[in-house]
Coordinates of C-alpha atoms in Angstrom, one line a residue:
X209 CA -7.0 -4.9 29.7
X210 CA -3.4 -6.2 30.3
X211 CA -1.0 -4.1 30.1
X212 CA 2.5 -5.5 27.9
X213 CA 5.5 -5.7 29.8
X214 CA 8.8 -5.3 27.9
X215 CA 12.2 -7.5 27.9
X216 CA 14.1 -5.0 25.4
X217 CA 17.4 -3.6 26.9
X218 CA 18.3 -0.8 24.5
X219 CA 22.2 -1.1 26.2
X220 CA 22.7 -5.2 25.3
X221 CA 25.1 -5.3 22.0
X222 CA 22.4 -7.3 20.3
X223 CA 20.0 -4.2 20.4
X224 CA 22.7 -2.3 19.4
X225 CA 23.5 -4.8 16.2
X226 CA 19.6 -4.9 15.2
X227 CA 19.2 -0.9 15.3
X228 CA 22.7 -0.6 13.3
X229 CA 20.9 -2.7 10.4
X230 CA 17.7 -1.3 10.1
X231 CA 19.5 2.2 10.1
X232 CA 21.5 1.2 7.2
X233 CA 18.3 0.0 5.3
X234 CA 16.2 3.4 6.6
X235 CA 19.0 5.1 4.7
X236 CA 18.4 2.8 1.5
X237 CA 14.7 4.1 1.3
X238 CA 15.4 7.4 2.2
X239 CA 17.4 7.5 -0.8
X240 CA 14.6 6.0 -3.0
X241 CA 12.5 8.4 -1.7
X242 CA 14.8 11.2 -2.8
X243 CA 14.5 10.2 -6.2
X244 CA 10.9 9.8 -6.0
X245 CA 10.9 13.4 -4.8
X246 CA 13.1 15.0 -7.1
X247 CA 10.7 14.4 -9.8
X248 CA 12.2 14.8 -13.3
X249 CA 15.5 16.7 -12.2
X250 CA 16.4 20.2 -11.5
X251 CA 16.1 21.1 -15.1
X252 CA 12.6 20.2 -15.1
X253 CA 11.5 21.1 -12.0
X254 CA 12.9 24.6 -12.7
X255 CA 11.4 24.8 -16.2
X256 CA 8.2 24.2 -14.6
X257 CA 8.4 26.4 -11.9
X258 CA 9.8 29.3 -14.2
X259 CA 6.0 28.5 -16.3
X260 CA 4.4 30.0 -12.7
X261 CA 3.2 25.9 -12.1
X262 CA 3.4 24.2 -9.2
X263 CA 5.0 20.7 -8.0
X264 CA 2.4 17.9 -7.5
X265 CA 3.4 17.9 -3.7
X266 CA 3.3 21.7 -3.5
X267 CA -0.4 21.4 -5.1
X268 CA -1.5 19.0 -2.5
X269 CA -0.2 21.1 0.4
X270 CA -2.0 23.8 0.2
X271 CA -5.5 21.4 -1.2
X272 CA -5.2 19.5 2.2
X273 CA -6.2 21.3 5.5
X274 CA -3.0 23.4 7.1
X275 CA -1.2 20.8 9.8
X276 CA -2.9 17.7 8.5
X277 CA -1.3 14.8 7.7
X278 CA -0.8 13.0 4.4
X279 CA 0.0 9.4 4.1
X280 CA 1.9 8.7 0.8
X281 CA 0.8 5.9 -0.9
X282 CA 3.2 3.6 -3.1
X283 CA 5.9 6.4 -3.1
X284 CA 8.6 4.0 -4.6
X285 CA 6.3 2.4 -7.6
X286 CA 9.2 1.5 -10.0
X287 CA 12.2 1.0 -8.1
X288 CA 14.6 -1.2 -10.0
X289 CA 12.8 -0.9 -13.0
X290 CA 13.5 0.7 -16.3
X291 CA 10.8 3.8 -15.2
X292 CA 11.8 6.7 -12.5
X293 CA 11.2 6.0 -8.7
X294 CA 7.2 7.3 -8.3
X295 CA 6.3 6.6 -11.2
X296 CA 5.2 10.2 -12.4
X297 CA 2.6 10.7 -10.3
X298 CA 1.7 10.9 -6.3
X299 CA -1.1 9.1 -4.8
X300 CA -2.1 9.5 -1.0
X301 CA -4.7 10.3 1.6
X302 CA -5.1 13.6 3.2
X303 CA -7.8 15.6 5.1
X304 CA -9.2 17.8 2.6
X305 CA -12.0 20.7 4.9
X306 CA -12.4 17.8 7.5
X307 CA -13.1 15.0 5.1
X308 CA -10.5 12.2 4.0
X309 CA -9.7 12.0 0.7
X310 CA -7.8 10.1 -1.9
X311 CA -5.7 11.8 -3.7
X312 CA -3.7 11.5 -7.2
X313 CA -1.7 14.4 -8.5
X314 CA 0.3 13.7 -11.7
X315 CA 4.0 14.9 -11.9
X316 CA 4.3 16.9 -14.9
X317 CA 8.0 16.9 -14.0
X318 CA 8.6 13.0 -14.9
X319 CA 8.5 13.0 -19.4
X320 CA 5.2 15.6 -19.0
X321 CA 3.2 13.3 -16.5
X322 CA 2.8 10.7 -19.1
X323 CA 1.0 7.7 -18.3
X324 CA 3.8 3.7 -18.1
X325 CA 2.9 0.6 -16.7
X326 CA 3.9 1.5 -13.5
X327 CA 2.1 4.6 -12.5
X328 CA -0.9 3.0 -14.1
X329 CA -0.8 0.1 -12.0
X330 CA -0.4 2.9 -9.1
X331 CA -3.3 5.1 -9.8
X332 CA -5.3 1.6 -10.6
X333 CA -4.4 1.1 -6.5
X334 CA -5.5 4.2 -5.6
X335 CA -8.9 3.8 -7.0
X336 CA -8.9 0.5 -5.3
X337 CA -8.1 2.0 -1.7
X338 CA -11.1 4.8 -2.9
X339 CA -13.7 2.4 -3.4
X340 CA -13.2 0.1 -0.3
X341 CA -12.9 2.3 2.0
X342 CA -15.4 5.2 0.7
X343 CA -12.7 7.8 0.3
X344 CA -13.7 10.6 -2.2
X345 CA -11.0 11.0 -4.8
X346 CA -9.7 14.3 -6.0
X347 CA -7.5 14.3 -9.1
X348 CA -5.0 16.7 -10.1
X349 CA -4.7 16.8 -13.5
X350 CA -1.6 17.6 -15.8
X351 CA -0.7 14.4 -18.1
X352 CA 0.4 14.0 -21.6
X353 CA -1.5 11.1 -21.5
X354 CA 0.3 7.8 -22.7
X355 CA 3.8 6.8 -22.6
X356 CA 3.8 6.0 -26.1
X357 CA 6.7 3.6 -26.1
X358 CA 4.8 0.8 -23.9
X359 CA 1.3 1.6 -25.2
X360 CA 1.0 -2.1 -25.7
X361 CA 1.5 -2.6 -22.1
X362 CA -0.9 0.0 -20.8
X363 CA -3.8 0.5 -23.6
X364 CA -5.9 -2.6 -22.9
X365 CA -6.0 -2.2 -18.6
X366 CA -5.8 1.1 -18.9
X367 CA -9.2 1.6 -20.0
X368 CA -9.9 0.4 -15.9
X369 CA -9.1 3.7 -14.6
X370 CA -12.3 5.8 -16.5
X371 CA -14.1 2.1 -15.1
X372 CA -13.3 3.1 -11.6
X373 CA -14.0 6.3 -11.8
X374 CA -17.7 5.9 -12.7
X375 CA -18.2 2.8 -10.4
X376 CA -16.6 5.6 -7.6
X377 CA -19.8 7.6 -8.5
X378 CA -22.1 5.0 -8.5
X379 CA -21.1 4.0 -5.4
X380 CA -22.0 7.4 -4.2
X381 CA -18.4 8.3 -3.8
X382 CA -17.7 11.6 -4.9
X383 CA -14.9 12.5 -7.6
X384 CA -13.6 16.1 -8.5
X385 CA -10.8 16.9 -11.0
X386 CA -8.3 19.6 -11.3
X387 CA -7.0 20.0 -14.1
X388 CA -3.7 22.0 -14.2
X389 CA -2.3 21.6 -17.3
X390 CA -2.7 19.1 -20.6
X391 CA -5.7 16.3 -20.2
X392 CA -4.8 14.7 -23.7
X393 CA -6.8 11.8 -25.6
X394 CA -7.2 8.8 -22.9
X395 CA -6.8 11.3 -19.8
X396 CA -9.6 13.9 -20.9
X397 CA -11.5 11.0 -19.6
X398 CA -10.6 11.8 -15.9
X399 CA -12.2 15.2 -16.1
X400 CA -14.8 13.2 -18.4
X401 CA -16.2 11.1 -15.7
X402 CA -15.4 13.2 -12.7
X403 CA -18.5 14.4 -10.9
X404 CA -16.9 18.0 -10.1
X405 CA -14.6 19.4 -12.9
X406 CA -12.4 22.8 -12.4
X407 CA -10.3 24.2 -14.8
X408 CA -7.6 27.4 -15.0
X409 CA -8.2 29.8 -17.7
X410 CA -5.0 29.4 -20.3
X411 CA -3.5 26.4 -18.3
X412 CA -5.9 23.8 -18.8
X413 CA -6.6 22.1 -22.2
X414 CA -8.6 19.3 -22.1
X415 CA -9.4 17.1 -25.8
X416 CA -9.6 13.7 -27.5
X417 CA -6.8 14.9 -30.0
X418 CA -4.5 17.9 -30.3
X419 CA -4.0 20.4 -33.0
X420 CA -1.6 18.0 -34.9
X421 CA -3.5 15.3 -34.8
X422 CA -6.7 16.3 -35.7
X423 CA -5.5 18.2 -38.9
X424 CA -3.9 14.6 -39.7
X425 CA -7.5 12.9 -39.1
X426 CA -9.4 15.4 -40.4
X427 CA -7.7 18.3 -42.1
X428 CA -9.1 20.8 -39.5
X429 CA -6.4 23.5 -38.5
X430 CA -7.6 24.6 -35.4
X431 CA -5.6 26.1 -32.0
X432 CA -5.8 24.6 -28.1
X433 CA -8.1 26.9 -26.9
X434 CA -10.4 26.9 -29.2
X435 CA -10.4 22.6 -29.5
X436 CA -9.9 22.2 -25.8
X437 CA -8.9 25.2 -23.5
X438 CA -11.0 26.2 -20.0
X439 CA -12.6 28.9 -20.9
X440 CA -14.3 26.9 -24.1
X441 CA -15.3 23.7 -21.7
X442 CA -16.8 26.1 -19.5
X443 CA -19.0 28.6 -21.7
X444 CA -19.3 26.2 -24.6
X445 CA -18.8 22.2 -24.2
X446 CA -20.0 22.3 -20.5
X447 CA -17.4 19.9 -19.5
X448 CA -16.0 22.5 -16.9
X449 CA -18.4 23.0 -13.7
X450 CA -15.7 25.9 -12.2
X451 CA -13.6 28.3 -14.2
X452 CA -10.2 28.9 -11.9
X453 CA -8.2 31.8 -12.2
X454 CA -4.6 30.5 -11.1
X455 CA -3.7 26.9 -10.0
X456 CA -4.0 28.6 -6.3
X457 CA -7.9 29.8 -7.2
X458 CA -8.5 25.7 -8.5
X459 CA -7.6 24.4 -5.3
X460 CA -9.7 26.9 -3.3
X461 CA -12.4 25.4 -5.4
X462 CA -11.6 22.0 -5.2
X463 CA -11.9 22.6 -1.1
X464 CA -15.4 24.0 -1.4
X465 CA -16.4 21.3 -4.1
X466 CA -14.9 18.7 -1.2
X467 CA -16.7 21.4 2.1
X468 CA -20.2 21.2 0.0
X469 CA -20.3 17.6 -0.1
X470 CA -22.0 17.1 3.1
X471 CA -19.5 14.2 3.7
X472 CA -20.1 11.5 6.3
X473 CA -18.6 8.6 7.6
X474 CA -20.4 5.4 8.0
X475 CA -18.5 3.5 10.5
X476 CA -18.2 3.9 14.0
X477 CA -16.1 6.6 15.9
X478 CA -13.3 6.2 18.2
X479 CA -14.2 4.9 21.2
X480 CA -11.6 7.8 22.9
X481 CA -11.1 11.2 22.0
X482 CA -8.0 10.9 23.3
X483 CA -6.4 8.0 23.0
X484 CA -3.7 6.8 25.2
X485 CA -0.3 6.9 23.9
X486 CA 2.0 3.6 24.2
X487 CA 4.2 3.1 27.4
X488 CA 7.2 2.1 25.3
X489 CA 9.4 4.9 23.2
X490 CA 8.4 3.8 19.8
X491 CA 12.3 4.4 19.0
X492 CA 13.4 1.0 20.4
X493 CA 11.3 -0.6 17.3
X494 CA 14.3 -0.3 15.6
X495 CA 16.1 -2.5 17.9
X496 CA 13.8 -5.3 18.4
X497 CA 14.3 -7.6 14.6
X498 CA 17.4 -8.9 13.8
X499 CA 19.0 -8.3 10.4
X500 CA 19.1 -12.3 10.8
X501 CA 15.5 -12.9 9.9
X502 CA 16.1 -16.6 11.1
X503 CA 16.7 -15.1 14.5
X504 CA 12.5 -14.6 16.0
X505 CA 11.9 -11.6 18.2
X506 CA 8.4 -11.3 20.7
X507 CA 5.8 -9.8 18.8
X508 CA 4.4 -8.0 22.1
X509 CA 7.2 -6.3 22.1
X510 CA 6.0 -4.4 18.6
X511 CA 2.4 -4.2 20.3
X512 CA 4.1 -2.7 23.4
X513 CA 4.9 0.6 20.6
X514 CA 2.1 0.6 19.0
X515 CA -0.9 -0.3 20.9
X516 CA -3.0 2.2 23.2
X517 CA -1.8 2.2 26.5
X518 CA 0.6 -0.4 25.7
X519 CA -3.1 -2.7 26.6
X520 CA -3.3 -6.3 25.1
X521 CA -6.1 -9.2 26.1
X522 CA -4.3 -11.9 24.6
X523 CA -6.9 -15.1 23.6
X524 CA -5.5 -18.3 24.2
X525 CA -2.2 -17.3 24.9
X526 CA -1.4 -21.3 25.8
X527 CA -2.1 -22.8 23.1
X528 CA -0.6 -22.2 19.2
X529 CA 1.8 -20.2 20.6
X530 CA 3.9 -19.5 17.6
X531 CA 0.8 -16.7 17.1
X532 CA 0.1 -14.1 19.4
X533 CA -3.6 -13.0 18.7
X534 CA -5.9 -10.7 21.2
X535 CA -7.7 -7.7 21.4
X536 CA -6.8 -4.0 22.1
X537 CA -7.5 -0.4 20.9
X538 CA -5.1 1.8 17.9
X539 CA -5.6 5.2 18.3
X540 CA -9.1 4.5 20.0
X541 CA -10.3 1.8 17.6
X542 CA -10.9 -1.3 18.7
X543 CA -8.5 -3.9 17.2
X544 CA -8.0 -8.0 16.7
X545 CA -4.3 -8.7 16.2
X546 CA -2.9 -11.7 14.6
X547 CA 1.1 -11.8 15.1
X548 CA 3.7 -14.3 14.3
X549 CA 5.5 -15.2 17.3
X550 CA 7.9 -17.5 15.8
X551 CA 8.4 -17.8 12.0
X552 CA 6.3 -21.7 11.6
X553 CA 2.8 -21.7 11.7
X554 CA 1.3 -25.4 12.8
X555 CA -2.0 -26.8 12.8
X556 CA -2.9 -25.1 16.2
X557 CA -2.0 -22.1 15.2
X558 CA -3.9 -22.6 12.0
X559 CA -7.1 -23.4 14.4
X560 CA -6.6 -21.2 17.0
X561 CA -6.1 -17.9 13.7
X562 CA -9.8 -19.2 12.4
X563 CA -11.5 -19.4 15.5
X564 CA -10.3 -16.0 16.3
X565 CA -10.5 -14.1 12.6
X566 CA -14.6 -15.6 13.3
X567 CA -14.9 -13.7 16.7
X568 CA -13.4 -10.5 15.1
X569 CA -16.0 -10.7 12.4
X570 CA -18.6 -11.3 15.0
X571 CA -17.7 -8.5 16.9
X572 CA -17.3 -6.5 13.4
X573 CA -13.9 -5.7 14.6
X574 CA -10.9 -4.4 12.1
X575 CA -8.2 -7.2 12.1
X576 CA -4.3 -5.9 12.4
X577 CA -1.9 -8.7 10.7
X578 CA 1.9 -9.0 12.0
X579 CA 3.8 -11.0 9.7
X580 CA 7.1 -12.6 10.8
X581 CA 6.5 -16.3 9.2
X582 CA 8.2 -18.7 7.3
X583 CA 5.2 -20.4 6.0
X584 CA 3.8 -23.7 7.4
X585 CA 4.9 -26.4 8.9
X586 CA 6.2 -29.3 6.2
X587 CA 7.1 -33.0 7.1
X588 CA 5.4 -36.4 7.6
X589 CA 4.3 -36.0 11.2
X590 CA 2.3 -32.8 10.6
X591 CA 0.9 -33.9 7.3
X592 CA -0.5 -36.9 9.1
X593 CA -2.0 -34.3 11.4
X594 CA -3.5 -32.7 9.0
X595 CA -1.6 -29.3 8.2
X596 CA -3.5 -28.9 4.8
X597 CA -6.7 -29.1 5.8
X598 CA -5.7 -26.9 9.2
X599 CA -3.9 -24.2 7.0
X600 CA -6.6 -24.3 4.6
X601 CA -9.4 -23.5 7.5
X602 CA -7.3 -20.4 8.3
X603 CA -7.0 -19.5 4.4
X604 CA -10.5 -19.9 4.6
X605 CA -11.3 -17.8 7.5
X606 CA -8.9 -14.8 5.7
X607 CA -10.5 -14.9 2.5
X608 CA -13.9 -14.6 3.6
X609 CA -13.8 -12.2 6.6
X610 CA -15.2 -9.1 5.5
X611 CA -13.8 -6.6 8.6
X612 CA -11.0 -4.7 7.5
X613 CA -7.8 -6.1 7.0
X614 CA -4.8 -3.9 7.8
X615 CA -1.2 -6.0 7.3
X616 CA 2.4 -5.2 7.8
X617 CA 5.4 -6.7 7.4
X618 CA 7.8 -6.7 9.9
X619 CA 10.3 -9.2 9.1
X620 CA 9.7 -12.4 7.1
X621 CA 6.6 -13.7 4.9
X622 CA 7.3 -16.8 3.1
X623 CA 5.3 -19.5 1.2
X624 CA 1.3 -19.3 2.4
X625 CA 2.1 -18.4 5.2
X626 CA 2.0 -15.2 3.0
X627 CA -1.2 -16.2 2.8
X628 CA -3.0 -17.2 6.0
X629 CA -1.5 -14.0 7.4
X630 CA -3.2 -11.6 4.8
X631 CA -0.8 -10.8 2.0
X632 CA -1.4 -8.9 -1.2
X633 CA -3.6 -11.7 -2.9
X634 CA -6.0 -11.7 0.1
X635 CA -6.8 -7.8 -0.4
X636 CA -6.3 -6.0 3.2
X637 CA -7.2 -2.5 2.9
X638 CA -3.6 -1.7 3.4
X639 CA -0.3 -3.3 3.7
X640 CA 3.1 -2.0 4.4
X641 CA 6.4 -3.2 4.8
X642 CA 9.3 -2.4 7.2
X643 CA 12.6 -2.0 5.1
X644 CA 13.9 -5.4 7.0
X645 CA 11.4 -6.9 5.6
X646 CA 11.4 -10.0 3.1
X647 CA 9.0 -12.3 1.2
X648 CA 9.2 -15.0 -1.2
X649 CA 8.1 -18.3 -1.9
X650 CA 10.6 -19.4 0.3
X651 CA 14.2 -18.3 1.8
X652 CA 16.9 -17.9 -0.7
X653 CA 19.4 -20.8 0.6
X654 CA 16.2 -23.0 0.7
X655 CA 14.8 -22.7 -2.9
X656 CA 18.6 -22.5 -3.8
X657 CA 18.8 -25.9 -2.2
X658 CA 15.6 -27.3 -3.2
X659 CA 17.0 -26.8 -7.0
X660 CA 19.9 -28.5 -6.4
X661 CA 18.1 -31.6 -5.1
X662 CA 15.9 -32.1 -7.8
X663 CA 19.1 -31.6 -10.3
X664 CA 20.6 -34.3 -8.1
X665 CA 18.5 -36.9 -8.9
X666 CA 18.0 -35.8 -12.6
X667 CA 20.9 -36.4 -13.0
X668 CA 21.3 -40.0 -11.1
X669 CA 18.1 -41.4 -12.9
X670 CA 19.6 -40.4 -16.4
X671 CA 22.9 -42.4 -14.7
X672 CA 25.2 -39.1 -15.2
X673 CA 27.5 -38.2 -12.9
X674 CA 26.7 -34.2 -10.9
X675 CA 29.1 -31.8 -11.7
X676 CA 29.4 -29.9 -7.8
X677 CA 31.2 -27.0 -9.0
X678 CA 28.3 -26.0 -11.7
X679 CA 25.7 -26.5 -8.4
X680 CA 27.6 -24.5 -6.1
X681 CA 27.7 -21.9 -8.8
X682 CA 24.1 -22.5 -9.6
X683 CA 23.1 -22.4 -6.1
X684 CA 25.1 -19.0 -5.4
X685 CA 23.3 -17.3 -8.5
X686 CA 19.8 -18.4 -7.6
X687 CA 20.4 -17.3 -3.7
X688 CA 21.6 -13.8 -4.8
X689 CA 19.0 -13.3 -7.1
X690 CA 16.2 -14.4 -4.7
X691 CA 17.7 -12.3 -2.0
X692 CA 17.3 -8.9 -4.7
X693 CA 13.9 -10.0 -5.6
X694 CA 12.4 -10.7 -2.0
X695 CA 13.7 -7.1 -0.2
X696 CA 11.3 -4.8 1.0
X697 CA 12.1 -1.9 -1.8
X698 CA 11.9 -4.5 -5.0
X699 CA 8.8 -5.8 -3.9
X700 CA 7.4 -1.9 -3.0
X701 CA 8.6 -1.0 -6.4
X702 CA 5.9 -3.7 -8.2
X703 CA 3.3 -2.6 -5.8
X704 CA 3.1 -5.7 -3.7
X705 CA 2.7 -3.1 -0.7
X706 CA 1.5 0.1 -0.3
X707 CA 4.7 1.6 1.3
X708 CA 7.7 0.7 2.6
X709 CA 7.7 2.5 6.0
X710 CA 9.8 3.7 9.1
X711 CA 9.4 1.2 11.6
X712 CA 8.9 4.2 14.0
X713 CA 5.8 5.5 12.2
X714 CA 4.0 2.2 12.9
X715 CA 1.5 3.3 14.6
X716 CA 0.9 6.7 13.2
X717 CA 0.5 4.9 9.4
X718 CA -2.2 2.6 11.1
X719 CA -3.9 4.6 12.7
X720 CA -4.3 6.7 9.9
X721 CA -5.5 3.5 8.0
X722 CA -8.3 2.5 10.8
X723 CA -9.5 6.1 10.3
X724 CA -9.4 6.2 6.7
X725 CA -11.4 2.4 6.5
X726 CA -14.1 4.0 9.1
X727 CA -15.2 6.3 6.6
X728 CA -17.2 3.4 5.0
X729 CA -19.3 0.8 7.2
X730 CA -17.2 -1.6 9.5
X731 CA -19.1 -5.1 9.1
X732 CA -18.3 -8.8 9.8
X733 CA -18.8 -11.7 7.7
X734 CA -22.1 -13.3 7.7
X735 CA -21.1 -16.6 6.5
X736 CA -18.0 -18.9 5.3
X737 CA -16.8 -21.3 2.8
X738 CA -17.0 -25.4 4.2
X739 CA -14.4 -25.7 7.1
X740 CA -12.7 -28.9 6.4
X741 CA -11.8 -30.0 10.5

């Protein structure tokens, strides 16, 4: 292998300028984390502590193994929305007696763990992340079930989430439940289809309907244990496999449900034990992108702090070079890389991504995606050249590779060049943004302009005169409100990534990911769709 040289000089002002910025935006997600963390507020935090419960991030601590890591997953779901920052419930993976797991833990804390748009659309990702990359899931239970007020919004796709957890079991992945607290009408369903069901004498009730609403339905007058409590599910209704003492005993038995699973991975193991750590301090990432996303940076220098050994083959590193693309190894597993170099992507860039994403699929070799692009390149030269049909033959190659996709973005990700480099629509296994980042359709001053041109000659073929100052108004609202929608933390919030993260935990979060995606079968695509050349 080569190893990557570096041209960053953490003492230049420019350095200086770039780390300053991404500080200030590190300290914008720590904050949103806060909230996330925080739960409901003190008041409900204590309340629910004083009961003898514990937090959903305390209950995952001591489920996972002692010194493992946990990758949150979608920790800001909600930002800027009318909802609270998390969304009411935690979602992650985590090394659960050696095997990794995904995990979903509702937050009682957050209006009694009840079920909005948002964490739905969060624990529908989760499931996703399960099934692709053969991840048993392990719920922890406590939910009042739906957020009645936007029941409309959540009734219909709701139903998806019992879906997925069958089609988890028919896949052979396993599913165990924990249920904690209240598993009411829609959410007994969890424990329902779970293949390995604990509950906790006098914490866990688990029915259709409650007390109130059955004596409405039916007249009955009944009590919670009797209708749904853990010691009734387990002697009587069967629906309990485990009877826990405490919340503490459940998770002991949700780690030997997870130790007597006789869990193994299906795709290859690292190629090194012990992987080489990069040359480069991974603290000068926070120097190397400009707050200026106009302003391009060398993507080697990223692959410098993140790669093993700070090693890199580059393939055709003359030709299309706008995209860096080559081989090395993340934490022992092999990689392909595909990085923007400079924001445009041309038609031999567009060739040189296809040919490449095909020899990664060949070798059945996970695919890492850089983003720092501004979309393709536009104007009469290159569409006589052919840009379409080129763009489209790298489109094509993304959407039908069937390696693992892993995709960050570290600056920019405009127009389909969004695309060709692997964003949300084209499904990686994971993608996360740094808090620099941006993406859009295009750059705010550009669709700001583009608007104002096609006013421009609204207005000349009606023969009316333009009215600047209303543009120049115009074109200041639409640039501010495309620069709030397009920032990392917006776009985290609606779950177009799975986490906004530190650009210093790069290569931790990946490899992580490559670990996670090797727990399922690592296989290239066999064909393609018509390559238009």
């Amino acid at each position: 292998m080569s190893t990557l040289d570096s041209a960053i000089d953490p003492t230049s002002p420019g350095y200086a300028a770039n780390r300053a910025a991404l500080l200030e935006r590190l300290a914008e997600l720590d904050a949103a984390l806060d909230q996330a963390r925080a739960g409901g507020g003190e008041k409900y935090v204590s309340r629910h502590h004083a009961r003898g419960k514990l937090l959903p991030r305390e209950r995952i601590e001591l489920l996972v193994d002692a010194d493992s890591p946990f990758l949150e997953l979608s920790p800001v779901a909600a930002f800027g929305t009318d909802f609270p920052v998390g969304a009411s419930v935690v979602t992650g993976i985590g090394v659960v007696e050696g095997v990794e797991c995904l995990i979903v833990a509702n937050d009682p804390t957050v209006r009694g763990g009840a079920v909005n748009p948002w964490s739905l659309a969060k624990t529908r990702r989760a499931g996703e992340i399960a099934l692709a990359n053969r991840l048993p899931m392990v719920n922890l239970v406590e939910s009042a079930g739906a957020d009645l007020p936007t029941q409309a919004e959540i009734f219909i796709p709701g139903g998806r989430v019992f879906r997925d957890l069958t089609r988890l079991s028919a896949a052979g992945i396993p599913t165990v439940s924990v249920v904690f607290g209240n598993a009411t009408a829609g959410g007994a369903y969890v424990p329902g289809m779970s293949d390995h069901v604990i509950m906790i004498r006098d914490r866990s009730q688990v029915y259709l309907a409650g007390p109130p609403l059955v004596k409405m339905a039916t007249g009955e007058v009944t009590d919670d244990e009797s209708l749904g409590g853990a010691e009734m599910h387990a002697g009587t209704s069967g629906l309990a496999d485990y009877l826990a003492e405490d919340e503490r005993d459940g998770i002991r038995l949700a780690r030997q449900c997870v130790r007597r699973l006789n869990w193994r991975k299906q795709g290859p193991l690292p190629r090194s034990a012990v992987p080489q750590p990069p040359k480069y301090d991974p603290e000068e990432l926070l120097g190397i992108t400009s707050a200026d996303l106009k302003v391009p940076f060398d993507p080697r220098e990223v692959l410098a702090r993140i790669l093993d050994g700070s090693d890199f083959d580059e393939f055709k590193p003359a030709y299309g070079n706008a995209l860096v693309t080559g081989w090395g190894e993340l934490h022992g597993y092999p990689v392909g890389v595909l990085a923007n170099a400079r924001g445009v992507l041309f038609s031999e860039e567009a060739q040189k991504a296809a040919q490449f994403i095909q020899l990664a699929n060949a070798a059945d070799t996970p695919l890492i995606f850089l983003q720092n692009t501004t979309g393709y390149m536009v104007g009469t030269e290159y569409e006589q050249r052919g840009i379409i049909k080129h763009g489209a033959l790298m489109i094509n190659a993304v959407s039908n590779s069937t390696v693992p996709h892993l995709t960050v973005n570290l600056g920019a990700s405009y127009g389909a060049g969004n695309y060709g480099m692997c964003g949300r629509a084209y499904e990686p296994r994971f993608l996360f943004t740094w808090p620099n980042a941006k993406s859009a359709v295009m750059g705010p001053a550009q669709l700001a302009g583009v608007l104002s041109i096609v006013a421009r000659q609204a207005a000349a073929a009606r023969g009316r005169d333009y009215d600047e100052e209303s543009d120049a108004a115009m074109r200041m609202m639409v640039e501010q409100q495309i620069e709030s929608q397009s920032g990392a933390l917006f776009l985290s919030g609606r779950l177009y990534d799975d986490g906004v993260i530190d650009p210093r935990d790069t290569r931790t979060v990946l490899g992580l990911c490559l670990s996670a995606i090797h727990s399922g079968p690592v296989k290239g695509a066999d064909g393609y769709g018509i390559f238009r050349m």
